[in-house]
Tab-separated table of C-alpha atoms in Angstrom:
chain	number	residue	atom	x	y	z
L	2	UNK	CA	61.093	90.382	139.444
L	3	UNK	CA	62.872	92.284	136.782
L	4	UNK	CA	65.062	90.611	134.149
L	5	UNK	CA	68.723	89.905	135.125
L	6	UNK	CA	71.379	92.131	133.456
L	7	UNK	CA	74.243	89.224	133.568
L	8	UNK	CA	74.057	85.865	131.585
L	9	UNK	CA	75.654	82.622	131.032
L	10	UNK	CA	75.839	82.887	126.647
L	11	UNK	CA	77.136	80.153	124.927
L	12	UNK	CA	77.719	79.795	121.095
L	13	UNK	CA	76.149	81.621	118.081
L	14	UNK	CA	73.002	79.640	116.587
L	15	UNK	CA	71.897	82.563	113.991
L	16	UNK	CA	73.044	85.689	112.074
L	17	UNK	CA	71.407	87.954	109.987
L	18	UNK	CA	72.904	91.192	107.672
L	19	UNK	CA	70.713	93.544	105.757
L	20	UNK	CA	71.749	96.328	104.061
L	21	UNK	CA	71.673	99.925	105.524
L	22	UNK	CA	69.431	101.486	102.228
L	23	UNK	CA	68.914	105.328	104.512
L	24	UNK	CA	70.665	106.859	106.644
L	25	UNK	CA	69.672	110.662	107.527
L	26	UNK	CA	69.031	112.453	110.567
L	27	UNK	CA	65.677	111.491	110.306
L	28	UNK	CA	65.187	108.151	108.965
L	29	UNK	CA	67.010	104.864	109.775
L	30	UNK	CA	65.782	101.863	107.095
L	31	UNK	CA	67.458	98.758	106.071
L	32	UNK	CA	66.760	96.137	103.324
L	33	UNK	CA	65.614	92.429	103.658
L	34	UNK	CA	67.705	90.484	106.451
L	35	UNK	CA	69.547	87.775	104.929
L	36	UNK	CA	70.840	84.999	106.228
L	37	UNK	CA	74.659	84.029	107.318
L	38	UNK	CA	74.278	80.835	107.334
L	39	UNK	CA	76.415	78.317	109.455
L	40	UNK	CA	77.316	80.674	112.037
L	41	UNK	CA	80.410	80.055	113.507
L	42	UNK	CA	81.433	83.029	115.789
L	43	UNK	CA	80.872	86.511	115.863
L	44	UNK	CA	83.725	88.865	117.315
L	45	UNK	CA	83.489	92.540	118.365
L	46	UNK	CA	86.208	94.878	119.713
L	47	UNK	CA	85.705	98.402	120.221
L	48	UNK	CA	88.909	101.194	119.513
L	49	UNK	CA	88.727	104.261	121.716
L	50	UNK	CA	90.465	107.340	120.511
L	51	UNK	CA	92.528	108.131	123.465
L	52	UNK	CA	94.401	111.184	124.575
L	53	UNK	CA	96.902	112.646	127.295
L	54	UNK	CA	96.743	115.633	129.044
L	55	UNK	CA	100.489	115.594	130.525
L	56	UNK	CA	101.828	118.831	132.337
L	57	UNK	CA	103.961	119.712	135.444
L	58	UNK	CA	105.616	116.433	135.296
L	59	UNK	CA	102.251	113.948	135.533
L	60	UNK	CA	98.921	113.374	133.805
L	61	UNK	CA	96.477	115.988	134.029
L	62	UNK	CA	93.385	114.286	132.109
L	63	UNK	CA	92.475	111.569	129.997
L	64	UNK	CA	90.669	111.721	127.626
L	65	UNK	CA	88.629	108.319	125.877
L	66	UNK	CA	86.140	108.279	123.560
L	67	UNK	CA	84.544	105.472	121.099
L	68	UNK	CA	86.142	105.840	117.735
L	69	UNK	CA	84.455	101.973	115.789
L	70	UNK	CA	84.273	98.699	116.365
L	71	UNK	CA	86.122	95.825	114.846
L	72	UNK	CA	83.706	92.884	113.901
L	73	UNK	CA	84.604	89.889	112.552
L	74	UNK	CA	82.038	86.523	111.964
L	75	UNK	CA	82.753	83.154	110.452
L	76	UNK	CA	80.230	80.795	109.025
L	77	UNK	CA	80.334	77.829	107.313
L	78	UNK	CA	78.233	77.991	104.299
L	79	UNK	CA	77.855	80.271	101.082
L	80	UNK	CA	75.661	82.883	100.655
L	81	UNK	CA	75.512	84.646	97.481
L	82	UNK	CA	73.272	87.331	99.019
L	83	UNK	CA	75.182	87.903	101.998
L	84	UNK	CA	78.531	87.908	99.553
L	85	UNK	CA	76.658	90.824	97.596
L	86	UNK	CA	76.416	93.292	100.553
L	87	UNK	CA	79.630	92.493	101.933
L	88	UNK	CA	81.571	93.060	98.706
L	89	UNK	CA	79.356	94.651	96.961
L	90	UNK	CA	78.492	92.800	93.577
L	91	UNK	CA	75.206	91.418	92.060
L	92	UNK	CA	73.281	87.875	92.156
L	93	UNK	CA	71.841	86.714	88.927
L	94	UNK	CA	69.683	83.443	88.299
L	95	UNK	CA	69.484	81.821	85.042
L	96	UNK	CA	68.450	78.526	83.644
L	97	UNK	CA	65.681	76.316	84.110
L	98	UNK	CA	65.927	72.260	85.561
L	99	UNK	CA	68.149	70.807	85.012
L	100	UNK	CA	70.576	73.534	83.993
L	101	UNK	CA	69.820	76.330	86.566
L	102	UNK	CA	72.378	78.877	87.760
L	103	UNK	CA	72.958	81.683	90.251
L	104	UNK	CA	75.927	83.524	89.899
L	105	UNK	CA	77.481	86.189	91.903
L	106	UNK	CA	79.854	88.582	90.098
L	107	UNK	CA	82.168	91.276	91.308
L	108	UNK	CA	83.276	94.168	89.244
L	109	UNK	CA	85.963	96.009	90.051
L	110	UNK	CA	83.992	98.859	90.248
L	111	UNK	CA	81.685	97.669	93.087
L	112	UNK	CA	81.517	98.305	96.397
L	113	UNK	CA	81.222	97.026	99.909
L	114	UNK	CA	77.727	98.255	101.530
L	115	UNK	CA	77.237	99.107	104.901
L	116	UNK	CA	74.275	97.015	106.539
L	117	UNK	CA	73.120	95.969	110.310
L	118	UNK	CA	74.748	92.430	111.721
L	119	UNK	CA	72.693	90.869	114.247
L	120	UNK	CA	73.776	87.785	116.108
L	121	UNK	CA	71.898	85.490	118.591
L	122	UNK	CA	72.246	82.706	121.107
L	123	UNK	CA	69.288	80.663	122.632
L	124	UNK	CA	71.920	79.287	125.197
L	125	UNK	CA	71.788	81.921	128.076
L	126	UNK	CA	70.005	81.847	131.531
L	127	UNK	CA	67.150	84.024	129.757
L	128	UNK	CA	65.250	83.661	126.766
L	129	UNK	CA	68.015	84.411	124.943
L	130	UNK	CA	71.197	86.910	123.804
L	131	UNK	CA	71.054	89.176	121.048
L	132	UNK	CA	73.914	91.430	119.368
L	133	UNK	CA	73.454	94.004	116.857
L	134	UNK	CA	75.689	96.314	115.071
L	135	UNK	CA	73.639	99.182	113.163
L	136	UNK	CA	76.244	100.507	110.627
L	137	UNK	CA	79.087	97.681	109.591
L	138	UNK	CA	80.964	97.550	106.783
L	139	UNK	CA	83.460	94.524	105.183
L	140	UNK	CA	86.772	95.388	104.525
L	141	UNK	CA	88.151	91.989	103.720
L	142	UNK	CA	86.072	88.989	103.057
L	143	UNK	CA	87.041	85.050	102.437
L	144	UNK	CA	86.001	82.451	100.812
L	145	UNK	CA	88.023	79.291	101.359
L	146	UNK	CA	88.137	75.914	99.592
L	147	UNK	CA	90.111	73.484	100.968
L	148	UNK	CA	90.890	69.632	99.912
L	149	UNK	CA	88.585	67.121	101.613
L	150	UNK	CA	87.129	69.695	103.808
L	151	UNK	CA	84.074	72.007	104.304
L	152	UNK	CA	84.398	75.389	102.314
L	153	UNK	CA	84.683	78.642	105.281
L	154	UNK	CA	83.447	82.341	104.794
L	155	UNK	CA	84.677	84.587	106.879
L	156	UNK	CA	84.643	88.486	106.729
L	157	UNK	CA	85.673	91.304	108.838
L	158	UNK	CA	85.345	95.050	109.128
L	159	UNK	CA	84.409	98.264	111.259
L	160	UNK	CA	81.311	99.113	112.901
L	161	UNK	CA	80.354	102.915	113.070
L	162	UNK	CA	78.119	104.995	114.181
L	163	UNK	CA	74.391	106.161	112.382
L	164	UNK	CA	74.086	109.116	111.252
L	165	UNK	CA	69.992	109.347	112.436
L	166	UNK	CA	71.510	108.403	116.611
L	167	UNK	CA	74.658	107.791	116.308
L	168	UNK	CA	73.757	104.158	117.751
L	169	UNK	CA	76.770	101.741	117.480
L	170	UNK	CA	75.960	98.466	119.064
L	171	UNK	CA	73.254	96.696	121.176
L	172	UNK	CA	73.611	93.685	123.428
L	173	UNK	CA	70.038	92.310	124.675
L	174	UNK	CA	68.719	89.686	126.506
L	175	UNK	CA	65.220	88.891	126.337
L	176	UNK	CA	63.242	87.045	129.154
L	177	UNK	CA	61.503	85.341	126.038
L	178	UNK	CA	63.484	84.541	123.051
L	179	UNK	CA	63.056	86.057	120.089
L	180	UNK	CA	63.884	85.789	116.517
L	181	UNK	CA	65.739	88.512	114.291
L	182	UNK	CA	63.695	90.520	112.443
């Protein structure tokens, strides 16, 4: 019996980013996945360019055609890594116990990298949900701290095409789940 195409998903249990290092006609490689950690939500809306054929009083042809996709993901804890592809930036540890550090700096001359998102949910009819985007990149990131509450990351941006297949998104749902890798 083959695998239903329709699913009950609910929530987002895991996200991953890793950085797009090549991107060529013929090769497609990323970095090591890291983690966004606490996972919140995960929200994707493609733009279409659009265009009008109008003539003898009425609407010839119409024209649509993917242009990006909006993304946007909140999670709940603090990832230095994941802060360093989004904004760009570098992670540096120092120190030894007691007195170790890690510490994340942005210049002003760094910038956001593109890298792959991938999202998952093990609540679905099937094994589970998976969706990826192959080329994203931040254009505004948060970091909040707020008075007697938890601190909240949250970052948006666009979603384009490869260059190697012009692949912009994936949606799957495996019979068996399956991590991200």
């Amino acid at each position: 019996m083959p695998l239903a195409k329709e699913t009950l998903v609910l929530g987002v249990d895991d996200a991953k980013i890793a950085e797009l290092t090549v991107d060529t006609s013929a090769t497609l490689t990323y970095g090591s996945l890291v983690d966004v950690p606490g996972i919140q939500e995960i929200n994707v809306s493609p733009n279409f360019i659009e265009k009008e054929l109008k003539g003898d009083e009425a609407t010839l042809d119409h024209y649509v055609k993917l242009d990006n996709i909006d993304w946007s993901f909140q999670n709940a804890k603090i990832s230095l890594d994941a802060l360093a592809i989004l904004e760009g930036g570098t992670v540096v540890a120092s120190g030894v116990t007691p007195a170790q550090k890690q510490t994340y700096t942005l210049l002003s001359t760094d910038k956001p990298k593109y890298f792959k998102l991938e999202g998952k949910s093990n609540y679905t009819d099937v094994g589970d949900a998976h969706i990826i985007l192959y080329k994203c990149k931040a254009n505004k990131v948060d970091v909040g701290f707020k008075g007697e509450d938890y601190a909240i990351v949250s970052a948006s941006g666009k979603a384009i095409g490869t260059v190697k297949d012009k692949k912009v998104k994936d949606i799957v749902l495996n019979e068996t789940a399956a991590d991200i890798t």
